[in-house]
Amino acid sequence: MGEVTNSQQQKKKIVIGDDGYVLEDVPHLSDYIPNLLTYTNPLQHNPSYSVVKQYFVDEDDTVAEKVVVHKNSPRGLHFRRAGPCQKVYFEPDDVYACIVTCGGLCPGLNTVIREIVCGLHYMYGVSRVMGIDGGYRGFYSKNTIPLTPKVVNDIHKRGGTILGTSRGGHVTKKIVDSIQDRGINQVYIIGGDGTQRGAAVIFEEIRRRGLNVAVAGIPKTIDNDIPVIDKSFGFDSAVEEAQRAISAAHVEATSFENGIGLVKLMGRDSGFIAMYATLASRDVDCCLIPESPFYLEGSGGLFEYIEHRLKDNGHMVIVIAEGAGQELVSESLKSTDPSGNKLLQDVGLWISERIKEHFSKQKKMLINLKYIDPTYMIRAIPSNASDNVYCTLLAQSAVHGAMAGYTGFTVGPVNNRHAYIPFNRIIEKQNKVVITDRMWARLLSSTNQPSFLRTRVDIIKANKDEEPPTQLSDDNLMEKQVLAK
Ligand SMILES: Nc1ncnc2c1ncn2[C@@H]1O[C@H](COP(=O)(O)OP(=O)(O)O)[C@@H](O)[C@H]1O
Ligand SMILES: O=P(O)(O)OC[C@H]1O[C@](O)(COP(=O)(O)O)[C@@H](O)[C@@H]1O
Ligand SMILES: [Mg+2]
């Protein structure tokens, strides 16, 4: 096993195997604390689990980052498989765990909280668990919230987070002082990309102080903008709830002459909710996302497409992600929220005004535009059934990892298998819709909207931060599609 150091001086645990096999492992408490005692996992004596064949994960089990391979491909990058281990590094009576939720709301937060508390209690016999009130700043500025299976029993039926959340307020020293002073030895941190960045810094400080404290991140983001993992919890629920707004927009649009229903959905930098909600609905004629720049005037522009669509079909539905077209609504780009995220202008309102202005100036066509902004209503719902199951697995994987002494990790499914992923992997980039991938091509062919990309140079520019172009763009299919319009 070798340790390499990247530019940020974060230590990576890289294990090299045969035929190009690479494991990017997560830190373990024993990496920096010698002679730690180990104990038999209490699950071995749990009647529900003890009969399960191969219940414990093998120390050598890893999950491949990529499952589409060629005959001669190297075996590639792997992550440690999540799950219960034979040995644990904490006596249940010694565990004092805390849970914190940070950043924006997301369906499923309460389910994750519930399942961490119940997982610790029922699987490992841990009874001391408490909640941090109101995000990172709650570590040093608020009282804690005692959490028992009874307290959390029904919380998964409610939206939001019973612990409260916030942006900003990450003062590493004060947070780690509070962890140390209170004698906390397991920290569960639920939040998005910003939160995981904060968790990475907390872990580094804990390691620097040599504390016997496991730090586990559970990725939360309604925008689905966290890389590596298959998708984030709450995303499915959000896409489902968005259907109600799109259906309403469709009803409005079809009920008036030249009706346009316009729906704004969340997605600051990544347009996944808009893309999946559009694909699911089939009522949408145009989907605008941050990754795909668009323009309004002239040939191939949005106004021209709206005119065609209204002439052909009498109505249309447009879905726009909140981060789309921000370069057109430019004044907003300078300000940020307390976490440092850029503050957005209401692009839905802006584009509604531009469309109305255009058609009233043109005097060719009288339009009826209805703008629906369901964003906070979507974010506030409880998670749906499939997200509830997903949240349960995430919480249990996090608990198993911390009990086994792993630390400095985020848990999440990679190709459908839960894995422990080092923080650096999660925070080094954002997950975005790649508009030269097949999924965006599927969307374009389902809506028939213009791609707004005129040349190959536009395509390359729009994807400058992304993976190299796929087969689809190599074959110039995208250009053919654009030219065919
Ligand atoms: N680079 C960073 N270092 C430390 N803490 C951070 C960093 N970025 C964000 N945070 C903290 O993480 C928390 C949540 O971040 P935010 O961006 O608001 O939401 P999310 O985690 O959902 O992306 C905030 O309390 C913020 O101060
Ligand atoms: O009004 P708020 O609370 O800042 O939330 C708005 C933002 O929160 C999000 O829903 C998700 O943001 P995070 O997951 O990064 O917290 C964005 O889509 C949106 O821009
Ligand atoms: Mg974020």
Coordinates of C-alpha atoms and ligand atoms in Angstrom, one line a residue:
M1 CA 0.0 0.0 0.0
G2 CA 1.4 3.4 -0.9
E3 CA 0.4 6.9 0.1
V4 CA 0.6 9.7 -2.5
T5 CA 0.1 13.4 -1.9
N6 CA -1.8 15.6 -4.3
S7 CA -1.5 19.4 -4.8
Q8 CA -3.7 20.2 -1.8
Q9 CA -1.4 18.0 0.3
Q10 CA -4.3 15.7 1.0
K11 CA -3.1 12.2 1.6
K12 CA -4.5 9.5 -0.7
K13 CA -4.5 5.8 0.1
I14 CA -3.8 4.1 -3.2
V15 CA -3.5 0.4 -3.6
I16 CA -2.2 -0.9 -6.9
G17 CA -3.1 -4.5 -7.9
D18 CA -2.7 -6.7 -11.0
D19 CA -3.8 -5.8 -14.6
G20 CA -4.2 -2.0 -13.9
Y21 CA -6.3 -2.5 -10.8
V22 CA -6.3 0.6 -8.5
L23 CA -8.1 1.0 -5.2
E24 CA -8.5 4.5 -3.9
D25 CA -9.1 3.5 -0.3
V26 CA -10.5 5.6 2.6
P27 CA -8.6 6.6 5.7
H28 CA -8.8 4.4 8.8
L29 CA -8.4 5.5 12.5
S30 CA -5.5 3.0 12.8
D31 CA -3.6 4.9 10.1
Y32 CA -2.8 7.6 12.7
I33 CA -3.6 6.0 16.1
P34 CA -1.5 3.0 16.9
N35 CA -2.6 -0.1 18.9
L36 CA -6.3 0.5 18.7
L37 CA -8.4 -2.3 20.3
T38 CA -10.8 -4.2 18.1
Y39 CA -14.1 -6.0 19.1
T40 CA -16.3 -8.6 17.6
N41 CA -19.1 -7.1 15.6
P42 CA -22.2 -7.4 17.7
L43 CA -24.2 -8.3 14.5
Q44 CA -22.7 -11.7 14.7
H45 CA -25.0 -12.4 17.6
N46 CA -28.0 -10.6 16.1
P47 CA -30.7 -13.2 15.3
S48 CA -31.8 -11.3 12.1
Y49 CA -28.4 -11.0 10.6
S50 CA -26.4 -14.0 11.9
V51 CA -28.2 -16.4 9.6
V52 CA -27.4 -14.3 6.5
K53 CA -24.8 -16.1 4.4
Q54 CA -21.8 -13.9 3.8
Y55 CA -23.3 -11.0 5.8
F56 CA -20.0 -9.3 6.4
V57 CA -18.1 -7.7 3.6
D58 CA -14.7 -9.1 2.9
E59 CA -11.8 -6.7 3.5
D60 CA -10.8 -7.2 -0.1
D61 CA -14.2 -6.4 -1.5
T62 CA -14.1 -3.4 -3.8
V63 CA -16.5 -1.7 -6.2
A64 CA -15.4 -0.8 -9.8
E65 CA -15.8 2.9 -10.8
K66 CA -16.5 1.9 -14.4
V67 CA -18.4 -1.2 -15.5
V68 CA -18.3 -0.7 -19.2
V69 CA -14.9 -2.1 -20.3
H70 CA -13.2 -3.4 -23.3
K71 CA -11.3 -6.7 -23.8
N72 CA -7.9 -5.1 -23.1
S73 CA -9.0 -2.4 -20.7
P74 CA -7.0 -2.1 -17.5
R75 CA -9.2 -3.1 -14.5
G76 CA -9.3 0.6 -13.4
L77 CA -10.3 2.5 -10.3
H78 CA -12.1 0.9 -7.4
F79 CA -13.6 2.0 -4.1
R80 CA -13.9 0.0 -0.8
R81 CA -17.2 -1.8 -0.6
A82 CA -19.5 -0.5 2.1
G83 CA -21.1 -2.8 4.7
P84 CA -20.7 -4.5 8.1
C85 CA -17.2 -5.7 9.0
Q86 CA -16.2 -8.7 11.2
K87 CA -14.3 -6.5 13.5
V88 CA -15.3 -3.1 14.9
Y89 CA -13.2 -0.4 16.5
F90 CA -15.7 0.9 19.0
E91 CA -17.4 -0.7 22.1
P92 CA -21.1 0.2 21.7
D93 CA -21.1 1.7 25.3
D94 CA -18.2 4.0 24.4
V95 CA -19.8 5.5 21.3
Y96 CA -21.0 9.0 21.4
A97 CA -22.3 9.9 18.0
C98 CA -23.6 13.2 16.5
I99 CA -25.5 14.0 13.4
V100 CA -25.6 17.3 11.5
T101 CA -27.5 18.5 8.4
C102 CA -26.1 21.4 6.3
G103 CA -27.0 23.3 3.1
G104 CA -30.3 23.4 1.3
L105 CA -33.3 21.1 2.1
C106 CA -33.7 17.8 0.2
P107 CA -36.4 15.1 0.5
G108 CA -35.1 12.3 2.6
L109 CA -33.0 14.2 5.2
N110 CA -35.2 13.0 8.0
T111 CA -35.1 9.4 6.8
V112 CA -31.3 9.4 6.9
I113 CA -31.3 10.9 10.4
R114 CA -33.8 8.3 11.5
E115 CA -31.9 5.4 10.1
I116 CA -28.5 6.5 11.5
V117 CA -30.1 6.6 15.0
C118 CA -32.0 3.3 14.6
G119 CA -29.0 1.6 12.9
L120 CA -26.7 2.6 15.7
H121 CA -29.2 1.6 18.3
Y122 CA -30.6 -1.7 16.9
M123 CA -27.6 -3.1 15.0
Y124 CA -24.8 -2.0 17.3
G125 CA -26.5 -1.2 20.7
V126 CA -25.4 2.4 20.7
S127 CA -27.6 4.6 22.8
R128 CA -25.8 7.9 22.9
V129 CA -26.7 9.8 19.8
M130 CA -27.4 13.5 19.5
G131 CA -28.3 16.0 16.8
I132 CA -26.5 19.3 16.1
D133 CA -29.0 22.1 15.8
G134 CA -28.9 24.2 12.6
G135 CA -26.0 23.0 10.6
Y136 CA -22.2 23.5 11.2
R137 CA -22.6 26.6 13.3
G138 CA -24.8 24.6 15.7
F139 CA -21.6 22.8 16.9
Y140 CA -20.5 25.9 18.7
S141 CA -23.5 28.2 19.1
K142 CA -26.5 26.0 20.0
N143 CA -27.7 23.3 22.4
T144 CA -27.7 19.7 21.2
I145 CA -30.8 17.6 20.5
P146 CA -30.9 14.1 22.1
L147 CA -31.9 11.5 19.5
T148 CA -33.4 8.1 20.3
P149 CA -35.4 5.6 18.2
K150 CA -38.5 6.9 19.9
V151 CA -37.7 10.6 19.0
V152 CA -37.1 9.8 15.4
N153 CA -39.7 7.1 14.9
D154 CA -42.1 9.1 12.6
I155 CA -39.8 11.7 11.2
H156 CA -39.3 10.1 7.8
K157 CA -42.9 11.1 7.0
R158 CA -42.0 14.8 7.2
G159 CA -40.1 17.0 4.8
G160 CA -37.2 19.1 5.8
T161 CA -34.8 18.2 8.6
I162 CA -35.8 18.0 12.3
L163 CA -32.2 19.2 13.1
G164 CA -32.5 22.4 11.1
T165 CA -29.8 23.4 8.6
S166 CA -27.9 26.5 7.5
R167 CA -25.4 27.9 5.1
G168 CA -22.1 29.4 6.1
G169 CA -20.8 29.3 9.7
H170 CA -18.1 26.7 9.1
V171 CA -15.4 27.6 11.6
T172 CA -13.2 24.5 11.7
K173 CA -11.4 25.1 15.0
K174 CA -14.6 25.8 16.9
I175 CA -16.3 22.8 15.4
V176 CA -13.5 20.4 16.3
D177 CA -13.1 22.0 19.7
S178 CA -16.8 21.2 20.3
I179 CA -16.4 17.6 19.1
Q180 CA -13.4 17.2 21.4
D181 CA -14.8 18.9 24.4
R182 CA -18.1 16.9 24.3
G183 CA -16.2 13.6 23.8
I184 CA -18.0 12.9 20.5
N185 CA -16.3 10.0 18.7
Q186 CA -18.5 9.5 15.6
V187 CA -19.6 12.4 13.4
Y188 CA -22.2 11.9 10.7
I189 CA -22.4 14.8 8.3
I190 CA -25.3 15.0 5.9
G191 CA -25.0 17.6 3.1
G192 CA -24.0 18.5 -0.4
D193 CA -20.8 19.4 -2.1
G194 CA -20.1 22.4 0.2
T195 CA -20.9 20.3 3.3
Q196 CA -18.6 17.5 2.2
R197 CA -15.8 20.1 1.7
G198 CA -16.4 21.2 5.2
A199 CA -16.4 17.6 6.4
A200 CA -13.0 17.0 4.7
V201 CA -11.5 20.0 6.6
I202 CA -13.0 18.7 9.9
F203 CA -11.5 15.3 9.2
E204 CA -8.1 16.8 8.5
E205 CA -8.2 18.8 11.7
I206 CA -9.3 15.7 13.7
R207 CA -6.4 13.7 12.2
R208 CA -4.0 16.5 12.9
R209 CA -5.0 16.4 16.6
G210 CA -4.8 12.6 16.6
L211 CA -8.4 12.2 17.9
N212 CA -10.1 8.8 17.9
V213 CA -13.1 10.2 16.0
A214 CA -14.6 8.8 12.9
V215 CA -16.0 11.3 10.3
A216 CA -18.6 10.0 7.9
G217 CA -20.3 12.0 5.1
I218 CA -23.7 11.2 3.6
P219 CA -24.1 13.0 0.3
K220 CA -27.3 15.2 0.1
T221 CA -28.2 17.2 -3.0
I222 CA -31.4 17.7 -4.7
D223 CA -29.4 18.9 -7.8
N224 CA -27.6 15.6 -8.1
D225 CA -24.4 17.5 -8.6
I226 CA -22.2 15.2 -6.5
P227 CA -19.7 13.2 -8.7
V228 CA -18.8 9.5 -8.5
I229 CA -22.1 8.3 -6.9
D230 CA -24.9 7.0 -9.1
K231 CA -27.4 9.6 -7.9
S232 CA -28.2 11.5 -4.7
F233 CA -31.1 10.8 -2.4
G234 CA -34.1 13.1 -2.9
F235 CA -33.5 13.4 -6.6
D236 CA -36.1 10.8 -7.5
S237 CA -38.7 12.4 -5.2
A238 CA -37.9 15.8 -6.7
V239 CA -38.3 14.5 -10.3
E240 CA -41.6 12.9 -9.3
E241 CA -43.0 16.0 -7.6
A242 CA -41.9 18.2 -10.6
Q243 CA -44.4 16.2 -12.7
R244 CA -47.2 17.9 -10.9
A245 CA -46.0 21.3 -11.9
I246 CA -45.3 20.3 -15.5
S247 CA -48.8 18.8 -15.7
A248 CA -50.3 22.0 -14.4
A249 CA -48.3 24.0 -16.9
H250 CA -49.6 21.7 -19.7
V251 CA -53.2 22.0 -18.6
E252 CA -52.8 25.8 -18.6
A253 CA -51.1 25.9 -21.9
T254 CA -53.6 23.6 -23.7
S255 CA -56.6 25.6 -22.3
F256 CA -55.6 29.0 -23.9
E257 CA -54.9 30.0 -27.5
N258 CA -51.1 30.0 -28.0
G259 CA -50.7 29.0 -24.4
I260 CA -47.2 28.7 -23.0
G261 CA -46.6 26.9 -19.6
L262 CA -43.2 27.7 -18.2
V263 CA -41.9 25.8 -15.2
K264 CA -38.7 26.6 -13.2
L265 CA -37.0 23.8 -11.5
M266 CA -34.0 23.7 -9.2
G267 CA -30.5 23.1 -10.4
R268 CA -27.9 25.8 -9.7
D269 CA -25.1 24.4 -11.8
S270 CA -26.5 21.0 -12.9
G271 CA -29.7 20.5 -14.9
F272 CA -30.4 16.9 -13.9
I273 CA -33.9 17.6 -12.3
A274 CA -35.0 19.5 -15.4
M275 CA -33.6 16.9 -17.7
Y276 CA -35.2 13.9 -16.0
A277 CA -38.5 15.7 -15.2
T278 CA -38.7 16.5 -18.9
L279 CA -37.9 13.0 -20.1
A280 CA -40.4 11.6 -17.6
S281 CA -43.2 13.9 -18.6
R282 CA -43.3 13.9 -22.4
D283 CA -45.4 17.1 -22.3
V284 CA -42.3 19.3 -22.4
D285 CA -41.3 21.0 -25.7
C286 CA -38.2 22.7 -24.5
C287 CA -35.8 22.1 -21.6
L288 CA -33.2 24.7 -20.7
I289 CA -30.3 23.8 -18.4
P290 CA -27.1 25.5 -17.2
E291 CA -24.9 23.2 -19.1
S292 CA -26.5 24.0 -22.5
P293 CA -26.2 27.7 -23.4
F294 CA -29.1 29.1 -25.4
Y295 CA -30.0 32.3 -27.2
L296 CA -33.3 34.0 -27.8
E297 CA -33.2 35.9 -31.1
G298 CA -32.5 34.9 -34.6
S299 CA -32.3 31.7 -36.5
G300 CA -32.1 28.6 -34.3
G301 CA -33.0 30.7 -31.3
L302 CA -35.7 30.2 -28.6
F303 CA -38.2 32.8 -30.0
E304 CA -38.1 31.2 -33.5
Y305 CA -38.7 27.7 -31.9
I306 CA -41.6 29.0 -29.8
E307 CA -43.3 30.5 -32.9
H308 CA -42.9 27.3 -34.8
R309 CA -44.3 25.2 -32.0
L310 CA -47.3 27.5 -31.4
K311 CA -48.1 27.5 -35.1
D312 CA -47.8 23.7 -35.3
N313 CA -49.4 22.7 -32.0
G314 CA -51.2 25.7 -30.5
H315 CA -49.4 25.4 -27.2
M316 CA -46.1 24.6 -25.6
V317 CA -44.4 23.7 -22.3
I318 CA -41.0 25.0 -21.3
V319 CA -38.9 23.7 -18.4
I320 CA -36.0 25.9 -17.2
A321 CA -33.5 25.0 -14.5
E322 CA -32.8 27.9 -12.2
G323 CA -29.1 28.1 -13.2
A324 CA -29.8 28.2 -17.0
G325 CA -29.0 31.2 -19.0
Q326 CA -27.5 33.1 -16.0
E327 CA -24.9 34.6 -18.4
L328 CA -27.9 36.3 -20.1
V329 CA -29.2 37.6 -16.8
S330 CA -25.8 38.7 -15.9
E331 CA -26.0 41.1 -12.9
S332 CA -26.5 38.2 -10.5
L333 CA -23.2 36.5 -11.0
K334 CA -21.3 38.7 -8.5
S335 CA -23.1 38.0 -5.3
T336 CA -22.9 34.8 -3.2
D337 CA -24.8 33.3 -0.3
P338 CA -23.1 32.7 3.1
S339 CA -21.6 29.4 1.9
G340 CA -20.0 31.0 -1.1
N341 CA -22.6 29.7 -3.7
K342 CA -23.4 32.2 -6.4
L343 CA -26.8 33.8 -6.0
L344 CA -29.1 33.5 -9.0
Q345 CA -31.5 35.9 -10.6
D346 CA -35.0 34.5 -11.2
V347 CA -34.4 33.3 -14.8
G348 CA -38.0 32.0 -15.0
L349 CA -39.4 35.5 -14.4
W350 CA -36.7 37.0 -16.7
I351 CA -37.4 34.7 -19.6
S352 CA -41.2 35.0 -19.2
E353 CA -40.8 38.8 -19.5
R354 CA -38.5 38.4 -22.6
I355 CA -41.0 36.0 -24.3
K356 CA -44.0 38.3 -23.6
E357 CA -42.1 41.4 -24.8
H358 CA -40.9 39.7 -28.0
F359 CA -44.4 38.5 -29.0
S360 CA -46.1 41.8 -28.1
K361 CA -43.6 43.8 -30.1
Q362 CA -43.8 41.4 -33.0
K363 CA -47.7 41.7 -33.1
K364 CA -47.9 38.5 -35.2
M365 CA -49.2 36.3 -32.5
L366 CA -51.0 36.8 -29.2
I367 CA -49.6 34.5 -26.5
N368 CA -50.8 33.4 -23.1
L369 CA -47.9 32.6 -20.8
K370 CA -48.3 31.1 -17.3
Y371 CA -45.2 30.9 -15.2
I372 CA -45.0 28.3 -12.4
D373 CA -42.2 28.3 -9.8
P374 CA -42.6 25.1 -7.6
T375 CA -39.0 25.0 -6.5
Y376 CA -39.3 25.3 -2.7
M377 CA -42.5 23.2 -2.7
I378 CA -40.6 20.4 -4.4
R379 CA -37.7 20.6 -2.0
A380 CA -39.9 20.5 1.1
I381 CA -41.7 17.2 0.4
P382 CA -41.0 14.0 2.3
S383 CA -39.0 11.4 0.3
N384 CA -40.8 8.9 -1.9
A385 CA -40.7 5.1 -1.3
S386 CA -37.6 4.4 -3.3
D387 CA -35.7 7.3 -1.8
N388 CA -36.7 6.0 1.7
V389 CA -35.1 2.7 0.9
Y390 CA -32.1 4.4 -0.6
C391 CA -31.7 6.7 2.5
T392 CA -31.8 3.6 4.8
L393 CA -29.0 1.9 2.9
L394 CA -26.9 5.1 3.0
A395 CA -27.4 5.5 6.7
Q396 CA -26.6 1.9 7.5
S397 CA -23.5 1.9 5.3
A398 CA -22.3 5.1 7.1
V399 CA -22.9 3.4 10.5
H400 CA -21.1 0.2 9.5
G401 CA -18.1 2.2 8.1
A402 CA -17.7 4.4 11.2
M403 CA -18.1 1.4 13.6
A404 CA -15.4 -0.4 11.5
G405 CA -13.0 2.5 12.1
Y406 CA -13.1 4.0 8.7
T407 CA -13.1 7.8 8.6
G408 CA -12.8 10.7 6.1
F409 CA -15.3 9.1 3.7
T410 CA -18.5 9.7 1.9
V411 CA -20.8 6.8 1.4
G412 CA -22.8 6.2 -1.8
P413 CA -23.8 3.8 -4.6
V414 CA -21.3 3.3 -7.4
N415 CA -22.8 1.2 -10.1
N416 CA -25.5 0.1 -7.7
R417 CA -23.1 -1.1 -5.0
H418 CA -22.6 1.0 -1.9
A419 CA -19.0 2.1 -1.5
Y420 CA -16.8 4.3 0.8
I421 CA -15.4 7.1 -1.3
P422 CA -12.6 9.4 0.0
F423 CA -13.7 13.0 0.5
N424 CA -11.2 14.3 -2.1
R425 CA -13.0 12.3 -4.9
I426 CA -16.4 13.8 -4.0
I427 CA -15.3 17.4 -3.7
E428 CA -12.8 17.7 -6.6
K429 CA -15.5 18.4 -9.2
Q430 CA -19.2 18.8 -9.7
N431 CA -21.5 16.3 -11.5
K432 CA -23.0 17.9 -14.5
V433 CA -25.1 17.0 -17.5
V434 CA -22.8 16.2 -20.3
I435 CA -24.5 17.6 -23.4
T436 CA -22.5 15.4 -25.7
D437 CA -23.7 12.3 -23.9
R438 CA -26.6 10.0 -25.0
M439 CA -28.9 11.2 -22.3
W440 CA -29.0 14.8 -23.5
A441 CA -29.4 13.5 -27.1
R442 CA -32.4 11.5 -25.9
L443 CA -33.9 14.6 -24.4
L444 CA -33.3 16.6 -27.6
S445 CA -35.0 13.9 -29.6
S446 CA -37.9 13.7 -27.2
T447 CA -38.6 17.4 -27.2
N448 CA -37.4 18.2 -30.7
Q449 CA -36.1 21.5 -29.4
P450 CA -33.1 23.1 -31.1
S451 CA -29.8 22.2 -29.5
F452 CA -28.7 25.9 -29.7
L453 CA -25.2 24.7 -30.7
R454 CA -24.4 25.9 -34.1
T455 CA -20.9 24.5 -34.6
R456 CA -18.6 21.9 -33.3
V457 CA -16.7 24.7 -31.6
D458 CA -19.8 25.5 -29.6
I459 CA -20.1 21.9 -28.5
I460 CA -16.5 21.8 -27.4
K461 CA -16.8 25.1 -25.6
A462 CA -20.0 24.0 -23.8
N463 CA -18.2 20.9 -22.5
K464 CA -14.8 22.4 -21.8
D465 CA -14.8 21.0 -18.2
E466 CA -16.3 17.7 -19.0
E467 CA -15.2 14.2 -20.0
P468 CA -13.9 13.8 -23.5
P469 CA -16.7 13.6 -26.2
T470 CA -18.4 10.3 -26.4
Q471 CA -19.0 8.1 -29.5
L472 CA -22.1 10.2 -30.2
S473 CA -20.3 13.4 -30.8
D474 CA -17.3 11.7 -32.4
D475 CA -19.6 10.4 -35.0
N476 CA -21.0 13.9 -35.6
L477 CA -24.4 12.7 -34.7
M478 CA -25.1 15.8 -32.7
E479 CA -24.2 18.0 -35.7
K480 CA -26.4 16.0 -38.0
Q481 CA -29.2 16.4 -35.5
V482 CA -28.7 20.1 -35.4
L483 CA -28.5 20.4 -39.2
A484 CA -31.6 18.3 -39.6
K485 CA -33.7 20.8 -37.7
Ligands
LIG1 N1 -14.9 24.9 1.1 C1 -15.5 24.8 2.3 N2 -14.9 24.6 3.4 C2 -15.5 24.5 4.6 N3 -16.9 24.5 4.7 C3 -17.6 24.7 3.6 C4 -17.0 24.9 2.3 N4 -18.0 25.1 1.4 C5 -19.1 25.1 2.1 N5 -18.9 24.9 3.4 C6 -19.9 24.8 4.5 O1 -20.8 23.7 4.2 C7 -22.1 24.0 4.6 C8 -23.1 23.8 3.5 O2 -22.6 24.3 2.2 P1 -23.6 24.7 1.1 O3 -22.9 25.0 -0.1 O4 -24.5 25.8 1.6 O5 -24.6 23.5 0.9 P2 -24.4 22.1 0.3 O6 -23.6 21.3 1.2 O7 -25.8 21.5 0.2 O8 -23.7 22.3 -1.1 C9 -22.1 25.5 5.0 O9 -22.2 25.6 6.4 C10 -20.8 26.0 4.5 O10 -20.2 27.0 5.3
LIG2 O1 -32.6 29.4 -1.2 P1 -31.5 28.4 -0.8 O2 -31.8 27.8 0.5 O3 -30.2 29.1 -0.8 O4 -31.5 27.2 -1.8 C1 -31.4 27.4 -3.1 C2 -30.5 26.4 -3.7 O5 -30.5 25.1 -3.0 C3 -30.5 24.1 -4.0 O6 -31.7 23.4 -4.0 C4 -29.5 23.0 -3.6 O7 -28.4 23.5 -3.1 P2 -27.4 22.7 -2.1 O8 -27.7 21.3 -2.3 O9 -26.1 23.0 -2.7 O10 -27.7 23.1 -0.8 C5 -30.2 24.7 -5.3 O11 -30.8 24.1 -6.3 C6 -30.7 26.1 -5.1 O12 -30.0 27.0 -5.9
MG3 MG -24.2 22.6 -3.1

